[in-house]
Amino acid sequence: DADVTQTPRNRITKTGKRIMLECSQTKGHDRMYWYRQDPGLGLRLIYYSFDVKDINKGEISDGYSVSRQAQAKFSLSLESAIPNQTALYFCATSDEFQETQYFGPGTRLLVL
Amino acid sequence: SQKIEQNSEALNIQEGKTATLTCNYTNYSPAYLQWYRQDPGRGPVFLLLIRENEKEKRKERLKVTFDTTLKQSLFHITASQPADSATYLCALETAGNQFYFGTGTSLTVIP
């Protein structure tokens, strides 16, 4: 969905490196989410934010941090990447009624 | 523990038939249940939502049922087409405004 963009789309990094994944949206939604997707485990929620001043941990937040720089921008950081953080990462947005989530195209991350 | 289970095996059906996908959950109290479609290398795309007080919802060739007693949702695609081939994800939204996704079912519609 072009309304939700993620950068980079692909990234290879080494163990111990800091990496930031960025998400931008033009839908005007207050709510934004970060998920990771692993084969056989499905999508799992890492962090979510209901507005610029509201950040919440999801199911698997350990090893990750986030920053909500503006309504339209929500970044995910891996302070010290490890191989088991290799996954497909998705950003999503929703409005206050949350009847649907709109997903970005994903970032494929490989940690060596 | 909390769990969301979808058909563990890939589903292959003939074009024109009805595909039925299952989503079972345990230890959740969902306010909503949603179905998404995901194509390879793409993000999930929303298809349908059904609320806890609704039994059935339809949209074109799609139908979703929701049985909170059985803790199960069924997703039907009637008159299936090869273009319906994708992975389908169910997702629960709890009263705490968090989303929990199943692992997905891969559907292939054979011409």
Short mmCIF file of C-alpha atoms in Angstrom, two decimals:
data_model
loop_
_atom_site.label_atom_id
_atom_site.label_comp_id
_atom_site.label_asym_id
_atom_site.label_seq_id
_atom_site.Cartn_x
_atom_site.Cartn_y
_atom_site.Cartn_z
CA ASP A 1 0.00 0.00 0.00
CA ALA A 2 1.66 3.19 -1.19
CA ASP A 3 0.12 5.07 1.73
CA VAL A 4 2.48 3.28 4.10
CA THR A 5 6.14 3.20 3.12
CA GLN A 6 9.06 1.47 4.75
CA THR A 7 12.77 2.02 4.33
CA PRO A 8 14.97 0.22 3.66
CA ARG A 9 13.22 -2.62 1.85
CA ASN A 10 16.14 -4.97 2.35
CA ARG A 11 19.04 -4.80 4.77
CA ILE A 12 21.96 -7.01 5.63
CA THR A 13 23.84 -6.21 8.81
CA LYS A 14 26.25 -7.84 11.23
CA THR A 15 25.77 -8.98 14.79
CA GLY A 16 26.16 -6.13 17.24
CA LYS A 17 25.37 -3.34 14.81
CA ARG A 18 22.69 -0.76 15.46
CA ILE A 19 20.04 -0.54 12.80
CA MET A 20 16.95 1.60 12.30
CA LEU A 21 13.93 0.75 10.21
CA GLU A 22 11.69 3.62 9.22
CA CYS A 23 8.00 3.86 8.50
CA SER A 24 6.05 6.76 7.06
CA GLN A 25 2.34 7.05 6.36
CA THR A 26 0.15 9.51 4.51
CA LYS A 27 -3.18 8.13 5.74
CA GLY A 28 -3.44 10.58 8.61
CA HIS A 29 -3.83 7.78 11.14
CA ASP A 30 -2.87 8.23 14.75
CA ARG A 31 -2.17 4.55 15.42
CA MET A 32 0.97 2.82 14.17
CA TYR A 33 2.40 -0.64 14.75
CA TRP A 34 5.57 -2.65 14.18
CA TYR A 35 5.39 -6.40 13.57
CA ARG A 36 7.87 -9.07 12.66
CA GLN A 37 6.97 -12.11 10.58
CA ASP A 38 8.80 -15.41 10.80
CA PRO A 39 8.00 -18.64 8.96
CA GLY A 40 5.71 -20.80 11.08
CA LEU A 41 5.20 -18.09 13.70
CA GLY A 42 3.11 -15.59 11.86
CA LEU A 43 3.01 -11.88 12.57
CA ARG A 44 3.96 -10.81 16.09
CA LEU A 45 3.51 -7.34 17.52
CA ILE A 46 6.69 -5.60 18.68
CA TYR A 47 5.52 -2.09 19.60
CA TYR A 48 2.53 0.10 18.96
CA SER A 49 1.71 3.77 19.34
CA PHE A 50 -1.70 5.38 19.58
CA ASP A 51 -0.37 8.90 19.21
CA VAL A 52 2.92 10.77 19.31
CA LYS A 53 3.10 10.69 23.10
CA ASP A 54 1.87 7.13 23.53
CA ILE A 55 4.21 4.15 23.06
CA ASN A 56 3.36 0.62 24.16
CA LYS A 57 5.22 -2.66 24.21
CA GLY A 58 3.79 -5.54 22.27
CA GLU A 59 4.24 -9.25 22.52
CA ILE A 60 7.98 -9.33 21.72
CA SER A 61 9.58 -5.97 22.52
CA ASP A 62 12.86 -7.21 24.04
CA GLY A 63 15.84 -6.13 21.95
CA TYR A 64 13.87 -3.42 20.16
CA SER A 65 13.07 0.24 20.73
CA VAL A 66 10.87 2.70 18.87
CA SER A 67 10.52 6.40 18.28
CA ARG A 68 7.39 8.25 17.15
CA GLN A 69 8.85 11.39 15.63
CA ALA A 70 5.56 12.70 14.27
CA GLN A 71 2.07 11.45 13.55
CA ALA A 72 3.31 10.20 10.20
CA LYS A 73 6.60 8.59 11.28
CA PHE A 74 7.36 5.60 13.47
CA SER A 75 10.87 4.11 13.62
CA LEU A 76 12.02 0.76 14.94
CA SER A 77 15.57 0.34 16.22
CA LEU A 78 17.64 -2.70 16.96
CA GLU A 79 20.31 -1.40 19.33
CA SER A 80 22.58 -4.40 18.96
CA ALA A 81 21.36 -6.75 16.26
CA ILE A 82 21.52 -10.51 16.74
CA PRO A 83 20.94 -13.30 14.20
CA ASN A 84 17.56 -14.33 15.62
CA GLN A 85 16.27 -10.88 14.71
CA THR A 86 16.49 -11.93 11.08
CA ALA A 87 12.92 -11.61 9.86
CA LEU A 88 10.47 -9.70 7.71
CA TYR A 89 9.37 -6.51 9.46
CA PHE A 90 6.08 -4.76 8.78
CA CYS A 91 4.77 -1.39 9.79
CA ALA A 92 1.01 -0.86 9.94
CA THR A 93 -1.41 1.96 10.67
CA SER A 94 -5.03 2.19 11.72
CA ASP A 95 -7.50 4.89 12.59
CA GLU A 96 -9.10 5.31 16.01
CA PHE A 97 -11.89 2.93 15.08
CA GLN A 98 -9.36 0.20 14.27
CA GLU A 99 -11.58 -1.61 11.88
CA THR A 100 -8.63 -2.38 9.69
CA GLN A 101 -4.88 -2.16 9.63
CA TYR A 102 -2.97 -0.93 6.59
CA PHE A 103 0.41 -2.55 6.15
CA GLY A 104 3.56 -1.32 4.49
CA PRO A 105 5.50 -3.42 1.99
CA GLY A 106 7.88 -4.81 4.60
CA THR A 107 11.60 -4.72 5.31
CA ARG A 108 13.57 -7.92 4.93
CA LEU A 109 16.37 -7.92 7.51
CA LEU A 110 19.25 -10.38 7.63
CA VAL A 111 21.59 -10.31 10.62
CA LEU A 112 24.83 -12.21 10.05
CA SER B 1 -1.31 -20.29 26.84
CA GLN B 2 -2.85 -18.13 24.15
CA LYS B 3 -2.91 -19.62 20.69
CA ILE B 4 -4.36 -18.93 17.25
CA GLU B 5 -4.37 -21.86 14.87
CA GLN B 6 -5.10 -21.90 11.18
CA ASN B 7 -5.16 -24.83 8.76
CA SER B 8 -1.62 -26.06 9.16
CA GLU B 9 -1.48 -27.60 5.72
CA ALA B 10 -1.61 -25.75 2.44
CA LEU B 11 -5.02 -25.93 0.80
CA ASN B 12 -5.35 -26.82 -2.89
CA ILE B 13 -8.74 -26.62 -4.61
CA GLN B 14 -10.12 -26.66 -8.12
CA GLU B 15 -11.23 -23.44 -9.73
CA GLY B 16 -14.92 -22.80 -9.19
CA LYS B 17 -15.09 -24.68 -5.89
CA THR B 18 -15.56 -23.13 -2.46
CA ALA B 19 -12.48 -22.78 -0.29
CA THR B 20 -13.01 -22.96 3.46
CA LEU B 21 -10.28 -21.81 5.84
CA THR B 22 -10.37 -22.28 9.59
CA CYS B 23 -9.17 -20.11 12.44
CA ASN B 24 -9.33 -21.50 15.98
CA TYR B 25 -8.22 -19.65 19.08
CA THR B 26 -7.75 -20.38 22.76
CA ASN B 27 -7.47 -18.13 25.80
CA TYR B 28 -8.42 -14.94 23.98
CA SER B 29 -11.53 -12.82 24.32
CA PRO B 30 -11.58 -11.03 20.99
CA ALA B 31 -13.68 -7.98 20.36
CA TYR B 32 -13.14 -8.41 16.63
CA LEU B 33 -11.83 -11.03 14.27
CA GLN B 34 -10.32 -9.99 10.95
CA TRP B 35 -9.15 -11.79 7.82
CA TYR B 36 -6.27 -10.59 5.69
CA ARG B 37 -4.77 -11.71 2.41
CA GLN B 38 -1.00 -11.77 1.93
CA ASP B 39 0.78 -12.27 -1.38
CA PRO B 40 4.46 -13.27 -1.50
CA GLY B 41 6.76 -10.36 -0.67
CA ARG B 42 3.85 -8.06 0.16
CA GLY B 43 2.19 -6.78 3.30
CA PRO B 44 -1.16 -8.20 4.43
CA VAL B 45 -4.28 -6.61 2.97
CA PHE B 46 -7.50 -6.38 4.96
CA LEU B 47 -10.48 -8.36 3.66
CA LEU B 48 -13.23 -8.64 6.27
CA LEU B 49 -13.97 -7.91 9.91
CA ILE B 50 -16.56 -9.59 12.10
CA ARG B 51 -17.52 -8.48 15.60
CA GLU B 52 -18.03 -10.72 18.59
CA ASN B 53 -21.80 -10.21 18.47
CA GLU B 54 -22.05 -11.06 14.77
CA LYS B 55 -22.48 -14.58 13.42
CA GLU B 56 -21.79 -14.00 9.74
CA LYS B 57 -20.47 -11.32 7.40
CA ARG B 58 -20.37 -11.33 3.60
CA LYS B 59 -18.54 -9.33 0.96
CA GLU B 60 -18.91 -10.34 -2.66
CA ARG B 61 -17.54 -13.92 -2.91
CA LEU B 62 -16.26 -13.89 0.67
CA LYS B 63 -18.08 -15.04 3.77
CA VAL B 64 -16.87 -15.13 7.36
CA THR B 65 -18.53 -16.82 10.31
CA PHE B 66 -17.65 -16.33 13.96
CA ASP B 67 -18.61 -18.72 16.74
CA THR B 68 -17.42 -17.42 20.11
CA THR B 69 -18.63 -20.57 21.85
CA LEU B 70 -16.50 -22.81 19.66
CA LYS B 71 -13.80 -20.11 19.52
CA GLN B 72 -13.67 -20.50 15.78
CA SER B 73 -14.00 -18.49 12.59
CA LEU B 74 -14.52 -19.94 9.12
CA PHE B 75 -13.55 -18.02 5.99
CA HIS B 76 -15.17 -19.05 2.73
CA ILE B 77 -14.29 -18.06 -0.83
CA THR B 78 -17.00 -19.14 -3.24
CA ALA B 79 -16.48 -19.68 -6.98
CA SER B 80 -12.74 -19.61 -6.36
CA GLN B 81 -10.37 -18.31 -9.03
CA PRO B 82 -6.64 -18.77 -9.58
CA ALA B 83 -6.23 -15.09 -8.60
CA ASP B 84 -7.45 -16.04 -5.11
CA SER B 85 -4.22 -18.00 -4.57
CA ALA B 86 -2.45 -16.41 -1.61
CA THR B 87 -1.87 -16.82 2.11
CA TYR B 88 -4.82 -15.88 4.30
CA LEU B 89 -4.30 -14.66 7.86
CA CYS B 90 -6.81 -14.37 10.66
CA ALA B 91 -6.26 -11.77 13.35
CA LEU B 92 -7.90 -11.17 16.70
CA GLU B 93 -8.26 -7.75 18.22
CA THR B 94 -8.73 -7.82 21.95
CA ALA B 95 -10.44 -5.24 24.13
CA GLY B 96 -6.92 -4.08 25.01
CA ASN B 97 -6.52 -2.89 21.40
CA GLN B 98 -3.80 -5.37 20.54
CA PHE B 99 -3.79 -7.53 17.45
CA TYR B 100 -2.78 -11.19 17.41
CA PHE B 101 -2.28 -12.99 14.11
CA GLY B 102 -2.46 -16.62 13.14
CA THR B 103 0.31 -18.23 11.10
CA GLY B 104 -1.77 -18.21 7.92
CA THR B 105 -3.09 -20.76 5.45
CA SER B 106 -1.64 -21.00 1.96
CA LEU B 107 -4.38 -21.41 -0.65
CA THR B 108 -3.76 -22.51 -4.22
CA VAL B 109 -6.62 -22.51 -6.71
CA ILE B 110 -5.90 -24.87 -9.58
CA PRO B 111 -7.24 -23.90 -13.02
#
